[in-house]
GROMACS .gro file of C-alpha atoms in nm:
model
  181
    1UNK     CA    1   7.043   1.132   3.147
    2UNK     CA    2   6.877   1.308   3.425
    3UNK     CA    3   6.522   1.249   3.548
    4UNK     CA    4   6.326   1.532   3.694
    5UNK     CA    5   6.107   1.542   3.991
    6UNK     CA    6   5.794   1.531   3.795
    7UNK     CA    7   5.905   1.261   3.585
    8UNK     CA    8   6.013   1.054   3.871
    9UNK     CA    9   5.659   1.086   4.024
   10UNK     CA   10   5.494   0.987   3.702
   11UNK     CA   11   5.729   0.673   3.671
   12UNK     CA   12   5.639   0.577   4.035
   13UNK     CA   13   5.274   0.630   4.006
   14UNK     CA   14   5.278   0.398   3.698
   15UNK     CA   15   5.467   0.122   3.892
   16UNK     CA   16   5.276   0.163   4.209
   17UNK     CA   17   4.915   0.195   4.065
   18UNK     CA   18   4.863  -0.174   3.949
   19UNK     CA   19   5.029  -0.293   4.282
   20UNK     CA   20   4.770  -0.075   4.467
   21UNK     CA   21   4.478  -0.231   4.286
   22UNK     CA   22   4.600  -0.584   4.333
   23UNK     CA   23   4.639  -0.508   4.719
   24UNK     CA   24   4.290  -0.349   4.732
   25UNK     CA   25   4.152  -0.659   4.548
   26UNK     CA   26   4.324  -0.889   4.803
   27UNK     CA   27   4.197  -0.678   5.100
   28UNK     CA   28   3.839  -0.725   4.973
   29UNK     CA   29   3.866  -1.101   4.969
   30UNK     CA   30   3.991  -1.141   4.617
   31UNK     CA   31   4.279  -1.341   4.480
   32UNK     CA   32   4.478  -1.048   4.374
   33UNK     CA   33   4.465  -1.129   4.031
   34UNK     CA   34   4.260  -0.943   3.748
   35UNK     CA   35   3.943  -1.127   3.645
   36UNK     CA   36   3.977  -1.308   3.324
   37UNK     CA   37   3.838  -1.126   3.014
   38UNK     CA   38   3.502  -1.210   2.905
   39UNK     CA   39   3.462  -1.382   2.568
   40UNK     CA   40   3.263  -1.191   2.326
   41UNK     CA   41   3.015  -1.369   2.108
   42UNK     CA   42   3.111  -1.407   1.750
   43UNK     CA   43   3.000  -1.132   1.527
   44UNK     CA   44   2.670  -1.217   1.351
   45UNK     CA   45   2.756  -1.218   0.976
   46UNK     CA   46   2.413  -1.285   0.825
   47UNK     CA   47   2.132  -1.186   1.072
   48UNK     CA   48   1.825  -1.413   1.082
   49UNK     CA   49   1.552  -1.305   0.852
   50UNK     CA   50   1.292  -1.100   1.004
   51UNK     CA   51   0.935  -1.188   0.965
   52UNK     CA   52   0.776  -0.994   0.685
   53UNK     CA   53   0.501  -0.761   0.786
   54UNK     CA   54   0.161  -0.911   0.775
   55UNK     CA   55  -0.009  -0.891   0.435
   56UNK     CA   56  -0.313  -0.664   0.448
   57UNK     CA   57  -0.586  -0.736   0.209
   58UNK     CA   58  -0.616  -0.521  -0.100
   59UNK     CA   59  -0.850  -0.219  -0.093
   60UNK     CA   60  -1.035  -0.338  -0.391
   61UNK     CA   61  -1.098  -0.677  -0.519
   62UNK     CA   62  -1.193  -0.735  -0.897
   63UNK     CA   63  -1.335  -1.065  -1.020
   64UNK     CA   64  -1.429  -1.114  -1.385
   65UNK     CA   65  -1.706  -1.307  -1.556
   66UNK     CA   66  -1.872  -1.308  -1.895
   67UNK     CA   67  -2.244  -1.294  -2.015
   68UNK     CA   68  -2.239  -1.310  -2.407
   69UNK     CA   69  -2.014  -1.053  -2.512
   70UNK     CA   70  -2.029  -0.836  -2.201
   71UNK     CA   71  -1.742  -0.833  -1.943
   72UNK     CA   72  -1.877  -0.789  -1.592
   73UNK     CA   73  -1.614  -0.677  -1.328
   74UNK     CA   74  -1.744  -0.749  -0.977
   75UNK     CA   75  -1.590  -0.506  -0.745
   76UNK     CA   76  -1.555  -0.543  -0.366
   77UNK     CA   77  -1.398  -0.313  -0.098
   78UNK     CA   78  -1.318   0.043  -0.121
   79UNK     CA   79  -1.197   0.253  -0.439
   80UNK     CA   80  -0.937   0.475  -0.303
   81UNK     CA   81  -0.650   0.678  -0.424
   82UNK     CA   82  -0.405   0.467  -0.221
   83UNK     CA   83  -0.451   0.160  -0.426
   84UNK     CA   84  -0.796   0.055  -0.558
   85UNK     CA   85  -0.840   0.342  -0.809
   86UNK     CA   86  -0.533   0.251  -0.992
   87UNK     CA   87  -0.620  -0.113  -1.005
   88UNK     CA   88  -0.970  -0.043  -1.132
   89UNK     CA   89  -0.834   0.194  -1.408
   90UNK     CA   90  -0.568  -0.073  -1.513
   91UNK     CA   91  -0.842  -0.343  -1.534
   92UNK     CA   92  -1.064  -0.127  -1.747
   93UNK     CA   93  -0.789  -0.009  -1.981
   94UNK     CA   94  -0.680  -0.391  -2.013
   95UNK     CA   95  -1.026  -0.482  -2.128
   96UNK     CA   96  -1.063  -0.210  -2.381
   97UNK     CA   97  -0.720  -0.290  -2.518
   98UNK     CA   98  -0.802  -0.646  -2.555
   99UNK     CA   99  -1.100  -0.546  -2.769
  100UNK     CA  100  -1.379  -0.582  -2.513
  101UNK     CA  101  -1.637  -0.325  -2.615
  102UNK     CA  102  -1.913  -0.383  -2.350
  103UNK     CA  103  -1.799  -0.357  -1.990
  104UNK     CA  104  -2.018  -0.349  -1.682
  105UNK     CA  105  -1.891  -0.256  -1.334
  106UNK     CA  106  -2.098  -0.421  -1.063
  107UNK     CA  107  -2.063  -0.190  -0.759
  108UNK     CA  108  -2.284  -0.396  -0.530
  109UNK     CA  109  -1.999  -0.477  -0.271
  110UNK     CA  110  -1.829  -0.146  -0.307
  111UNK     CA  111  -1.833   0.026   0.038
  112UNK     CA  112  -1.702   0.367  -0.053
  113UNK     CA  113  -1.522   0.565  -0.332
  114UNK     CA  114  -1.317   0.874  -0.227
  115UNK     CA  115  -1.384   1.207  -0.407
  116UNK     CA  116  -1.059   1.189  -0.635
  117UNK     CA  117  -1.136   0.842  -0.747
  118UNK     CA  118  -1.491   0.939  -0.830
  119UNK     CA  119  -1.362   1.212  -1.046
  120UNK     CA  120  -1.112   0.969  -1.200
  121UNK     CA  121  -1.398   0.716  -1.270
  122UNK     CA  122  -1.587   0.995  -1.435
  123UNK     CA  123  -1.292   1.069  -1.649
  124UNK     CA  124  -1.242   0.705  -1.741
  125UNK     CA  125  -1.612   0.674  -1.827
  126UNK     CA  126  -1.559   0.960  -2.077
  127UNK     CA  127  -1.247   0.834  -2.225
  128UNK     CA  128  -1.403   0.487  -2.283
  129UNK     CA  129  -1.721   0.590  -2.436
  130UNK     CA  130  -1.502   0.818  -2.673
  131UNK     CA  131  -1.320   0.523  -2.773
  132UNK     CA  132  -1.641   0.344  -2.899
  133UNK     CA  133  -1.681   0.106  -2.601
  134UNK     CA  134  -1.951   0.095  -2.356
  135UNK     CA  135  -1.892   0.101  -1.974
  136UNK     CA  136  -2.201   0.106  -1.744
  137UNK     CA  137  -2.246   0.077  -1.370
  138UNK     CA  138  -2.487  -0.126  -1.171
  139UNK     CA  139  -2.600  -0.179  -0.816
  140UNK     CA  140  -2.420   0.110  -0.646
  141UNK     CA  141  -2.510   0.157  -0.274
  142UNK     CA  142  -2.670   0.482  -0.181
  143UNK     CA  143  -2.334   0.608  -0.043
  144UNK     CA  144  -2.146   0.522  -0.340
  145UNK     CA  145  -2.421   0.662  -0.574
  146UNK     CA  146  -2.403   0.996  -0.392
  147UNK     CA  147  -2.019   1.019  -0.416
  148UNK     CA  148  -2.036   0.949  -0.803
  149UNK     CA  149  -2.301   1.198  -0.845
  150UNK     CA  150  -2.107   1.451  -0.652
  151UNK     CA  151  -1.808   1.391  -0.878
  152UNK     CA  152  -2.031   1.422  -1.183
  153UNK     CA  153  -2.201   1.750  -1.066
  154UNK     CA  154  -1.835   1.897  -1.027
  155UNK     CA  155  -1.779   1.832  -1.399
  156UNK     CA  156  -1.860   2.126  -1.644
  157UNK     CA  157  -2.157   1.926  -1.795
  158UNK     CA  158  -2.400   1.668  -1.695
  159UNK     CA  159  -2.257   1.423  -1.956
  160UNK     CA  160  -1.947   1.231  -1.979
  161UNK     CA  161  -1.821   1.189  -2.347
  162UNK     CA  162  -2.147   1.290  -2.486
  163UNK     CA  163  -2.338   1.030  -2.268
  164UNK     CA  164  -2.599   1.111  -2.003
  165UNK     CA  165  -2.463   1.001  -1.663
  166UNK     CA  166  -2.809   0.858  -1.558
  167UNK     CA  167  -2.809   0.638  -1.871
  168UNK     CA  168  -2.515   0.439  -1.782
  169UNK     CA  169  -2.614   0.371  -1.399
  170UNK     CA  170  -2.850   0.094  -1.326
  171UNK     CA  171  -3.014  -0.040  -0.998
  172UNK     CA  172  -2.961  -0.403  -1.090
  173UNK     CA  173  -2.743  -0.616  -1.314
  174UNK     CA  174  -3.025  -0.748  -1.523
  175UNK     CA  175  -3.136  -0.394  -1.624
  176UNK     CA  176  -2.765  -0.311  -1.709
  177UNK     CA  177  -2.731  -0.634  -1.924
  178UNK     CA  178  -3.055  -0.557  -2.112
  179UNK     CA  179  -2.937  -0.202  -2.182
  180UNK     CA  180  -2.633  -0.313  -2.383
  181UNK     CA  181  -2.699  -0.296  -2.755
   0.00000   0.00000   0.00000
């Protein structure tokens, strides 16, 4: 077997290169040996649990109480399409399904209601009244009252389910409770 010049050069370079590195390391004060390989940490099989994101308070809080046969839902927070509106609609429909015919929404602690949820509330009022139940509102702030009135004006008539809007909104809880039949 005959080795060519190029193959001989490659063979010599392969033998001489490691020797050259060792001599270079000795010349720079080293031992001439390659440094030991670092040990890698073992792989993490089950990563430690991350802290869950902080819980933010819900947009709308609802508490329930009863006066005679009237269910009062005290609302606090904002009624938004992000969360509060669906929570409110579910609470109202649950009460109607359970046979509660008189429901009062106390809006005293509601800071705002967005336009789409105001329209949804108007729709909910209409469907509840069509089912033979009574749903009334009390103590809305001037801001919430304006938002609801704007939604009611956008409806084709000034009534919801045949009920005048002004006949279901009251300034105080006592007035609203007295209005139930």
